[in-house]
XYZ file of C-alpha atoms in Angstrom:
580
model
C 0.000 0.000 0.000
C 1.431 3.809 -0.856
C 0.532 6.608 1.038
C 1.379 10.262 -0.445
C 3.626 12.135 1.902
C 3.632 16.336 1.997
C 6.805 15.779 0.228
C 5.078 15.200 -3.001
C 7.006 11.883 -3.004
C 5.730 7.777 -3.008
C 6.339 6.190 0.059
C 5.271 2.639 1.129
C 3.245 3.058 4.740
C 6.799 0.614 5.765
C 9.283 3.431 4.427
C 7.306 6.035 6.033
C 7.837 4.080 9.419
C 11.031 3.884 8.831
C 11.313 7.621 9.126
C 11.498 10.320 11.255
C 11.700 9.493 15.395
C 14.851 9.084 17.232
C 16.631 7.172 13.706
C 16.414 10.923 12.502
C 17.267 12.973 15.615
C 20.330 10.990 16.266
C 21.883 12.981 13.116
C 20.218 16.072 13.723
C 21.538 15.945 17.121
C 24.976 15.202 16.364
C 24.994 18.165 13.333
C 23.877 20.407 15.860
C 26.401 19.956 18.399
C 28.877 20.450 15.988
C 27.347 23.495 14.439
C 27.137 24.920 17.802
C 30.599 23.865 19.244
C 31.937 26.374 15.859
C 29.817 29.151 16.095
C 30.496 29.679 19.889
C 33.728 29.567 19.932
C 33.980 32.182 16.908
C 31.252 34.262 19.025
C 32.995 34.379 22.080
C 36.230 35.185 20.946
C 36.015 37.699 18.042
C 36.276 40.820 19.834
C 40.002 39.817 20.871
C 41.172 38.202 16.987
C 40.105 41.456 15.731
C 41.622 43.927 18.459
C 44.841 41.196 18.583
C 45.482 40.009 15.255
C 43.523 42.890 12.992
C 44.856 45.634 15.097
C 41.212 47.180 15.106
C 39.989 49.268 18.464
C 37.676 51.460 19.927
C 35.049 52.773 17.287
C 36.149 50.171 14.831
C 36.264 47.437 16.491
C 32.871 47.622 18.294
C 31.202 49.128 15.325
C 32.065 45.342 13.280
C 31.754 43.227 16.351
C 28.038 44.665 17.047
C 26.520 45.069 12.848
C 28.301 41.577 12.720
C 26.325 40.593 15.697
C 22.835 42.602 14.755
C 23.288 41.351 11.310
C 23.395 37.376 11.896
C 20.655 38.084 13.918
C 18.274 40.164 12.013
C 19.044 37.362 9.021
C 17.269 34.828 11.248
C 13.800 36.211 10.270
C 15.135 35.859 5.973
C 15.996 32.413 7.084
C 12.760 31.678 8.706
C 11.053 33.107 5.367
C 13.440 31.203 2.910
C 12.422 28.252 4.981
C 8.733 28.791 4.962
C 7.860 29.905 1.345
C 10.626 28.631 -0.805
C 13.127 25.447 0.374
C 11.429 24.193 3.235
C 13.858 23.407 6.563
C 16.221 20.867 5.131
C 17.269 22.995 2.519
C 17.794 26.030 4.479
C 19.876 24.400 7.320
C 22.252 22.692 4.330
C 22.586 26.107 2.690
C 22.988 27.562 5.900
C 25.592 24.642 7.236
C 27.833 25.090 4.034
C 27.637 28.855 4.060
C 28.869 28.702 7.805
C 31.768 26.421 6.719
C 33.293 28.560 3.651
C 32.981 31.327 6.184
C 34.626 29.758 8.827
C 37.122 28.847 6.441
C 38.189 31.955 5.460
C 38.232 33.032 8.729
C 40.654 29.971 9.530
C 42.812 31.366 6.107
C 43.322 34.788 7.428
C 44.759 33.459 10.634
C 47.023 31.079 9.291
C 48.097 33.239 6.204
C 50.082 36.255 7.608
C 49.709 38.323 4.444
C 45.888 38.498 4.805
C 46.168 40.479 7.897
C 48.122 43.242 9.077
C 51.814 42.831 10.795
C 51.145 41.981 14.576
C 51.245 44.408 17.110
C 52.858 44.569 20.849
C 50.233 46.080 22.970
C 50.488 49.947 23.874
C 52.113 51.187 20.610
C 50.794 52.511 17.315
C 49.389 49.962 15.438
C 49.212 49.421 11.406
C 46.023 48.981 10.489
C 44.593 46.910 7.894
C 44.374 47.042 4.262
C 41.071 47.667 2.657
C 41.607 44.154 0.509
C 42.146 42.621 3.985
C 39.655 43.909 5.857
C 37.534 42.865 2.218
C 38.453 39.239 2.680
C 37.589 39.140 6.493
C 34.262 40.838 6.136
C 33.695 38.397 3.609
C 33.950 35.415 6.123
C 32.116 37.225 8.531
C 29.130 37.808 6.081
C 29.322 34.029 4.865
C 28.968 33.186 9.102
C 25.792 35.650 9.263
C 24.144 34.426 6.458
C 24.903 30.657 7.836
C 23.376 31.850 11.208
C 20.441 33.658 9.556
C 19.719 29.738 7.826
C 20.338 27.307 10.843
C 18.773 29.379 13.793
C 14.752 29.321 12.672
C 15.225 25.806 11.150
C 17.381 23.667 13.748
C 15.053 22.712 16.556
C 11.871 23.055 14.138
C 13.402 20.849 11.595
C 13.993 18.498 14.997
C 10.413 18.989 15.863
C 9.289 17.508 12.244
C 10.239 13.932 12.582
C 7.548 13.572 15.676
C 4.127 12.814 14.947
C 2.738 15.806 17.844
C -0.952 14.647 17.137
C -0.227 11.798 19.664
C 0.874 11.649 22.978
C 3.957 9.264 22.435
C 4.756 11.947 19.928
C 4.529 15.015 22.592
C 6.398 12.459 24.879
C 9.324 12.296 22.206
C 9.276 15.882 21.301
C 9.860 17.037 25.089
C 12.258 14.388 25.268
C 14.047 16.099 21.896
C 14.246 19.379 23.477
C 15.808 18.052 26.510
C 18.301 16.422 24.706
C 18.646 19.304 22.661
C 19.539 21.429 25.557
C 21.898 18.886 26.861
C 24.089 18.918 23.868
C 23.863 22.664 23.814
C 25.366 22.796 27.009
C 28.129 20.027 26.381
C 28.799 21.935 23.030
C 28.767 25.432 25.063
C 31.139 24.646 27.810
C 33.841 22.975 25.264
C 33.875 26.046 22.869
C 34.243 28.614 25.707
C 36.653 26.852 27.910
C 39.220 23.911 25.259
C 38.311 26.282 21.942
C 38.586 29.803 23.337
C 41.529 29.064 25.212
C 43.725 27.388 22.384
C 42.706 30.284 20.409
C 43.990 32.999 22.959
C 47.163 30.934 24.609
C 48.120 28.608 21.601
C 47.412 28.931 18.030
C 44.525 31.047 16.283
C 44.890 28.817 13.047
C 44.601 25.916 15.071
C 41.507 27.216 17.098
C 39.830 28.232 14.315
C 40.790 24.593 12.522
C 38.902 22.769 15.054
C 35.155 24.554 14.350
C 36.035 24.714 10.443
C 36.285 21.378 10.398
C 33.297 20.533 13.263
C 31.070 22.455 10.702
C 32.455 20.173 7.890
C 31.515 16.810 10.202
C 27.593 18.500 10.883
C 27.165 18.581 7.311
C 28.546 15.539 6.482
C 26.722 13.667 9.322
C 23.717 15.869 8.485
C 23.771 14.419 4.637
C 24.681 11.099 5.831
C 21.181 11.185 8.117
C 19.304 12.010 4.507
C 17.425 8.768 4.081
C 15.815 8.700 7.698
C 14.273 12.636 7.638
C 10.531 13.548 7.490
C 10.493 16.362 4.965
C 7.682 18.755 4.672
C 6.696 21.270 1.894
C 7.196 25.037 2.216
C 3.888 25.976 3.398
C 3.962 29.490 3.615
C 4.716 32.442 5.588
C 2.443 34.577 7.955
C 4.836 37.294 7.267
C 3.872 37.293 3.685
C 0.582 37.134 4.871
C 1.159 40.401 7.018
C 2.696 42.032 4.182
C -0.979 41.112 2.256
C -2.841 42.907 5.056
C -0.681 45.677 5.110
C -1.262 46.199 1.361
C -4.730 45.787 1.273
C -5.587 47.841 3.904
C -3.270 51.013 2.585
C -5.762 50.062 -1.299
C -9.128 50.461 1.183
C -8.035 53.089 2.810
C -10.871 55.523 1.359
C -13.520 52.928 2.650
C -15.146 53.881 6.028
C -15.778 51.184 9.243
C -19.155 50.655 9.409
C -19.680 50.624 13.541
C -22.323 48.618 13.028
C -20.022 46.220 11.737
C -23.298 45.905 9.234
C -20.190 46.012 6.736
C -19.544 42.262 5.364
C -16.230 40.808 6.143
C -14.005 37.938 4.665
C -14.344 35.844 7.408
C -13.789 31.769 5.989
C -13.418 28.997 8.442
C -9.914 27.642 9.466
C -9.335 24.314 7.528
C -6.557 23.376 9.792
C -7.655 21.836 13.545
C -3.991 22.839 14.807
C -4.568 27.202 14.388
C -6.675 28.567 16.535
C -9.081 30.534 14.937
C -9.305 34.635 15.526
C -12.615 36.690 16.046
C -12.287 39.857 15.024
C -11.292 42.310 17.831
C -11.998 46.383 17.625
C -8.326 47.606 18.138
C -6.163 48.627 15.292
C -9.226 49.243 12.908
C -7.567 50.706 9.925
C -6.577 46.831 8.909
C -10.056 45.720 9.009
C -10.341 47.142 5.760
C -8.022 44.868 4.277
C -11.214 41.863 5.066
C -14.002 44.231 3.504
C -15.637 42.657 0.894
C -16.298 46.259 -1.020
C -16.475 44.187 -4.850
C -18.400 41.201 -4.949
C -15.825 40.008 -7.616
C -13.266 39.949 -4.921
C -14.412 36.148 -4.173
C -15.464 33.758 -6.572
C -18.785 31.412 -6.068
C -17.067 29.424 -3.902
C -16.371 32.060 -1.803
C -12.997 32.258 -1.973
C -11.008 35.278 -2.575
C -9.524 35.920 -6.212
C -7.235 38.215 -5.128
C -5.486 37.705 -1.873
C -3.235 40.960 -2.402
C -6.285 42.859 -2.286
C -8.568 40.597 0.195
C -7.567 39.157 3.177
C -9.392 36.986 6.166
C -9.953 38.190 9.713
C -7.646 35.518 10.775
C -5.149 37.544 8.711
C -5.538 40.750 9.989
C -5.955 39.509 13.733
C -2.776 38.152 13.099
C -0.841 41.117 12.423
C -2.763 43.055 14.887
C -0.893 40.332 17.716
C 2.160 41.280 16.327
C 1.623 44.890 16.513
C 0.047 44.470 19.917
C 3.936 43.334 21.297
C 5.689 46.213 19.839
C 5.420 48.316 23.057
C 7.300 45.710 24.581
C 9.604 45.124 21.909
C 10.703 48.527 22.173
C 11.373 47.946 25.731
C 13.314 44.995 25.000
C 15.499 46.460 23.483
C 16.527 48.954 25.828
C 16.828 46.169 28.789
C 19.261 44.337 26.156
C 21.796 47.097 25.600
C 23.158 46.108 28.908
C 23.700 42.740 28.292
C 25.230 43.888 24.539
C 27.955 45.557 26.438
C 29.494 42.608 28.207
C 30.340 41.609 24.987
C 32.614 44.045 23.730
C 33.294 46.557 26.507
C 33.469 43.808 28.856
C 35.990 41.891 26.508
C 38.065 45.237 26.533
C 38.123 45.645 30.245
C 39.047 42.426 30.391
C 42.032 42.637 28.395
C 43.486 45.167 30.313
C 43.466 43.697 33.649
C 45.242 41.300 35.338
C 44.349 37.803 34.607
C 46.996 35.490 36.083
C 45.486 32.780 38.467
C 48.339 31.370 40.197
C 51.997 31.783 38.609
C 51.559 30.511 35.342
C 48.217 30.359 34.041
C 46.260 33.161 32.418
C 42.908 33.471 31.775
C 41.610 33.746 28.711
C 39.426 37.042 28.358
C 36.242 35.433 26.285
C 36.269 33.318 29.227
C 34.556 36.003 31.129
C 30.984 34.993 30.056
C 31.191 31.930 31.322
C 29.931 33.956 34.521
C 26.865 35.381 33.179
C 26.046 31.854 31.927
C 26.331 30.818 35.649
C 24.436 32.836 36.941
C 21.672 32.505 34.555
C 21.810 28.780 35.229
C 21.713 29.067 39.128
C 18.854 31.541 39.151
C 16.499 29.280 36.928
C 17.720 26.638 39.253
C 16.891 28.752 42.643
C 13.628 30.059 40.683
C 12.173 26.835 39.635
C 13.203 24.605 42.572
C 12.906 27.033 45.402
C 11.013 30.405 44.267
C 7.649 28.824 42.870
C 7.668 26.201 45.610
C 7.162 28.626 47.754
C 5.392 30.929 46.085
C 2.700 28.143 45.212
C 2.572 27.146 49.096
C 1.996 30.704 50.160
C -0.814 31.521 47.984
C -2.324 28.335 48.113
C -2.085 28.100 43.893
C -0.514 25.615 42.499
C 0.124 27.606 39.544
C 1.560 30.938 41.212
C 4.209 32.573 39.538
C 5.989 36.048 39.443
C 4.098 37.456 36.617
C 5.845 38.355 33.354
C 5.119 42.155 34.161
C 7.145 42.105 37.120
C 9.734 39.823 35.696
C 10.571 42.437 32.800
C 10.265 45.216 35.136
C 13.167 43.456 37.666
C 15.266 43.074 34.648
C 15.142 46.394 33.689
C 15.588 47.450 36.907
C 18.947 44.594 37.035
C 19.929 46.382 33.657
C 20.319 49.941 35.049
C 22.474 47.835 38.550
C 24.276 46.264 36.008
C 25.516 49.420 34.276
C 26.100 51.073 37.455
C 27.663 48.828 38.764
C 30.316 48.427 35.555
C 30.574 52.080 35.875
C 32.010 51.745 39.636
C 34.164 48.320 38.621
C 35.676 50.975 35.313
C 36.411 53.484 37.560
C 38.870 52.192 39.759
C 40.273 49.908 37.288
C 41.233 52.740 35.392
C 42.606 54.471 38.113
C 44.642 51.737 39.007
C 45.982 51.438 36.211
C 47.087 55.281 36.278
C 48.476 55.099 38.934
C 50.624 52.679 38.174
C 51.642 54.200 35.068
C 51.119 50.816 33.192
C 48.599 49.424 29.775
C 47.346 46.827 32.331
C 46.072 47.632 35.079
C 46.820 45.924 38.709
C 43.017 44.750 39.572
C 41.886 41.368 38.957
C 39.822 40.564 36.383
C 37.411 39.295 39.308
C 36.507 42.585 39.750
C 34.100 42.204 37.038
C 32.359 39.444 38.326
C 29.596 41.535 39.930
C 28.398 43.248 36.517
C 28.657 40.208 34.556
C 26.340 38.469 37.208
C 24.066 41.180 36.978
C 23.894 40.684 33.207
C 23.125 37.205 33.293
C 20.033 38.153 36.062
C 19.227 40.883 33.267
C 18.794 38.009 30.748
C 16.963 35.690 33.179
C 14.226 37.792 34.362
C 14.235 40.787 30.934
C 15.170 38.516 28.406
C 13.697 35.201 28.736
C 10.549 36.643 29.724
C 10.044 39.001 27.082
C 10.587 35.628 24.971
C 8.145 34.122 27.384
C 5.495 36.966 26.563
C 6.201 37.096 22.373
C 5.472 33.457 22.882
C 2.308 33.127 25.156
C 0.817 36.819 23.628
C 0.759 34.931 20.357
C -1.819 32.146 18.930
C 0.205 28.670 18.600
C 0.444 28.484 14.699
C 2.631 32.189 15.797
C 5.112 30.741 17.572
C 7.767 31.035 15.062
C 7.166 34.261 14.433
C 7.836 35.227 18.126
C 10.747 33.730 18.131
C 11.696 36.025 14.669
C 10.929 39.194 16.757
C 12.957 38.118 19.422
C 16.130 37.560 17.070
C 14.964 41.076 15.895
C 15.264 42.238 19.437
C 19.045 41.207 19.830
C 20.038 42.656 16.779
C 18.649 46.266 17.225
C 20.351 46.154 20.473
C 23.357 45.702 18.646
C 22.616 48.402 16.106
C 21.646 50.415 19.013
C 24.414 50.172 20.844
C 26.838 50.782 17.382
C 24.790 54.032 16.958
C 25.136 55.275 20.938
C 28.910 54.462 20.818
C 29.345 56.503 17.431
C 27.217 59.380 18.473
C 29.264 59.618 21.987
C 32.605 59.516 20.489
C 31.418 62.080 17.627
C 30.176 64.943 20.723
C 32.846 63.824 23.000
C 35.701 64.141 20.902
C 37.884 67.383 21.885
C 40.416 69.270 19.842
C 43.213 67.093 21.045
C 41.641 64.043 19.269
C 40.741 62.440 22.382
C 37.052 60.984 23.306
C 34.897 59.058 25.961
C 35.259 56.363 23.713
C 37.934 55.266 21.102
C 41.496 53.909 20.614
C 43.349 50.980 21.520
C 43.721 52.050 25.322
C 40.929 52.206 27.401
C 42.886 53.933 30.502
C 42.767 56.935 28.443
C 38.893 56.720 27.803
C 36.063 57.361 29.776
C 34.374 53.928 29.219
C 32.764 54.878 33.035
C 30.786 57.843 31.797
C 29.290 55.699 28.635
C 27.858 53.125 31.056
C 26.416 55.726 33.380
C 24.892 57.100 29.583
C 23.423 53.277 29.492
C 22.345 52.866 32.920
C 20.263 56.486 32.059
C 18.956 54.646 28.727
C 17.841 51.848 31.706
C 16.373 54.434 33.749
C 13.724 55.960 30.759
C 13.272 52.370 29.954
C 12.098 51.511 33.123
C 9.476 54.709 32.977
C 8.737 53.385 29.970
C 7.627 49.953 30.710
C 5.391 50.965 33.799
C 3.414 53.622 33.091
C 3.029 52.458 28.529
C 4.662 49.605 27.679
C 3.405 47.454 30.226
C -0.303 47.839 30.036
C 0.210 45.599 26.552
C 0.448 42.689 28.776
C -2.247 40.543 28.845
C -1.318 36.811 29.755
C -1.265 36.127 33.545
C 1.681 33.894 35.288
C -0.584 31.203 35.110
C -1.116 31.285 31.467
C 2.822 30.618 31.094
C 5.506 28.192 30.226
C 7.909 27.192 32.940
C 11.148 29.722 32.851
C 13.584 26.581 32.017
C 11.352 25.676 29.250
C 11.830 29.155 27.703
C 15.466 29.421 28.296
C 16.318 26.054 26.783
C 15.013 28.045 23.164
C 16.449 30.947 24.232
C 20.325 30.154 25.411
C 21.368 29.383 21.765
C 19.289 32.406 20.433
C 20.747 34.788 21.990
C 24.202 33.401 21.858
C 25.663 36.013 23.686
C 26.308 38.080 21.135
């Protein structure tokens, strides 16, 4: 007996077994380690290869780090598209796999090639900086890594999710088991590029620590082609984004029509065909895109009621859509604010880092990327303290066994923990610099420990801010929207980035005195002001926080009770926010 898969292909019902399950996920698992142990490592350690081996600082250097960062981010939603309308999610993650390797490659080239990178430079003097055809080559690989990124982040755990049937409980069973496994080699992945990768790449060999991921993206995508025969493969199905784009359109072409407030008007309004989307009554905010479901031609839908033209006539369930999207863009914008705080860990933190003193014992040094690793801590602990300890307790004071700290007050503590965290990094600045003044030396006397407090505070900012402003784009949206949340949250990191580019340029441009010198800028930071910027920040925090409680926050309508459990939504947001 055949059986016609979405694939368009001719299976037997036994070859269709014979798909899918754990025989698939034990190749998408292993790609995806592999993907992730390269990326990571490249991630956390590019703000020292460039400022080491490019001889690029200050304005330079954070400009590329942060449109690098904003860029492979703000590709995920393309990616997510490409997926949807075009290739469907096999297609995309291969694409995105080899893209990721030539990139990777070429980053690997211009470390092991000398001539592909400027002559290297002893810290504390003037440095030669790079030639445009170098810099050419370099942005090149960088590009090749964003676009990679922009392909494998929408599609990896969905393309996971595929090969379970969903519509039956062994299925759900399997899936949740999928996503815990997922995490798990995540966090294998995680702790071998920041601590064996990162630290050949500082103490040892850049060729050779970029050799390892080069050739860990070459074994995902062979053991991701090798895995071919077992995969489920669905057809490109669509994207709500195009569909948005319809309502859009077709609301700007009725735009001379008038609401009835009647609603005596008739509406395109055809039942949902599909038993997994929930379907949308029409709701009397944002009224202008109702127009775009006005039936104002009878011609606009044939006799069997369908509509000929679906640039120019669109469903409620359409427009409802894009009116939940527009309905989170209050606390979008407040997102992104809370998020410039944890932006500057990487890059400013990275800096600070570098020019303190690392030595743990006699002998050993510790690599400056390394420095996240606390934020990641802390993160972890929190969830640990939050889910173990917090709700217990919460749910046995209040007598509910669902009890929670609401999403509201989550956000508004992380804001709050973004302007500490910025404060704090002002203080920890302050007498680093000094101390290094004093001394009359590039590095300055104070451990690196010193900046344990603000990088704790950043990883509290992405526990309670970040993870539940994921946690709201995720519950404020109808199921069949879930991808789509997780495309505005990618959207979220990378205007952050672009954010925090902009801020940095415009501070350096009105700071910058007749003697050259600037807040921000150069290759030493003891002759900066990098204290005064994060006070600048920590004031961002502080109109943020306004902000949220007295606009943004009366957008939020789910309850605590309506939500997923804060490890859940961490375990989808860890790799999407890669701290970058």
């Amino acid at each position: 007996m055949e059986t016609k898969l979405e694939d368009g292909f001719q299976q037997t019902n036994f070859q269709r077994k014979r798909r899918g399950g754990w025989r698939a996920i034990k190749y998408i698992l292993a790609n995806e380690t592999f993907e992730k142990l390269a990326s990571m490592s490249l991630i956390a350690n590019i703000t020292l290869y460039l400022r080491s081996m490019y001889n690029l600082e200050g304005i330079v250097l954070i400009n590329v780090v942060s449109i690098w960062s904003g860029s492979s981010n703000i590709l995920s939603p393309a990616g997510a598209l490409l997926s949807d309308v075009y290739l469907g999610r096999f297609y995309t993650l291969l694409i995105g796999s080899v893209a990721s390797f030539v990139g990777m490659g070429a980053m690997t080239l211009t470390a092991a090639i000398p001539h592909l990178r400027p002559p290297f430079c002893p810290e504390n003097t003037v440095c030669t900086q790079p030639h445009k055809w170098q810099l050419a080559i370099l942005f090149i690989g960088l590009a090749l890594l964003a676009i990679g990124s922009g392909c494998i982040r929408p599609c990896n755990i969905a393309f996971g999710a595929d090969q379970f049937d969903t519509k039956t409980e062994k299925g759900k069973a399997q899936l949740q088991r999928f996503y815990n496994w997922w995490y798990f080699t995540f966090t294998i992945a995680l702790l071998v590029a920041l601590t064996a990768v990162v630290y050949i790449q500082t103490n040892i060999s850049w060729t050779l620590g970029f050799g390892i991921p080069t050739v860990c993206f070459l074994l995902s995508i062979v053991i991701f082609l090798i895995g071919c025969h077992t995969y489920i493969y669905h057809k490109p199905r669509g994207s709500i984004f195009i569909d948005m784009v319809r309502v859009v359109r077709a609301a700007c072409g009725k735009r001379s029509l008038k609401l009835d407030p009647d609603s005596k008007q008739c509406f395109y309004d055809p039942p949902v065909t599909d038993p997994t989307i929930l379907k949308l009554n029409r709701t009397n905010r944002l009224k202008f895109f109702d127009k775009a479901a006005i039936i104002s031609d009878p011609r606009e839908v044939n006799s069997e009621g369908i509509q000929t033209n679906s640039w120019k006539l669109c469903s409620i369930q359409q427009v409802e859509q894009l009116k939940c999207l527009i309905g989170c863009l209050p606390i979008w914008v407040s997102g992104i604010l809370s998020l410039l705080a944890m932006d500057q860990q990487n890059t400013f933190g990275i800096l600070q880092a570098i020019q303190m003193n690392r030595k743990v014992g006699s002998h050993f040094i510790i690599p400056p990327a390394w420095i996240g690793l606390t934020s990641m801590v802390a993160l972890s602990i929190w969830i640990l303290i939050y889910e173990r300890i917090v709700i217990p307790l919460m749910q046995k004071y209040k007598k509910n066994s669902s009890a929670r700290i609401s999403v509201k007050e989550r956000i508004r503590i992380g804001i709050a923990m973004s302007i500490a965290c910025m404060l704090v990094a002002a203080i920890c600045e302050k007498h680093r610099r000094e101390a290094a003044l004093k001394q009359g030396s590039f590095e300055s006397p104070v451990s690196v420990f010193l900046l344990a407090p603000q990088l704790i505070l950043s990883g509290m900012v992405e526990a309670f801010a970040a993870v539940s402003i994921m946690e709201f784009f995720t519950t404020q949206m109808p199921e069949n929207m879930r991808s789509i949340a997780g495309a505005v949250f990618f959207l979220s990191l990378s205007m952050a980035s672009y954010l925090s580019s902009a801020i940095v340029n415009i501070i350096h441009s009105i700071t910058k005195g007749d003697n050259g010198m600037a807040w921000l800028g150069g290759h030493d930071l003891n002759k900066n002001r990098l204290d005064y910027f994060y006070c600048i920040i920590a004031t961002v925090g502080g109109v943020n926080l306004l902000y949220f409680t007295f606009f943004a926050s009366k957008y939020i309508f789910v309850s605590s009770a309506d939500t997923e459990p804060t490890a859940t939504i961490s375990r989808e947001l860890s790799y999407s926010s890669n701290r970058s």
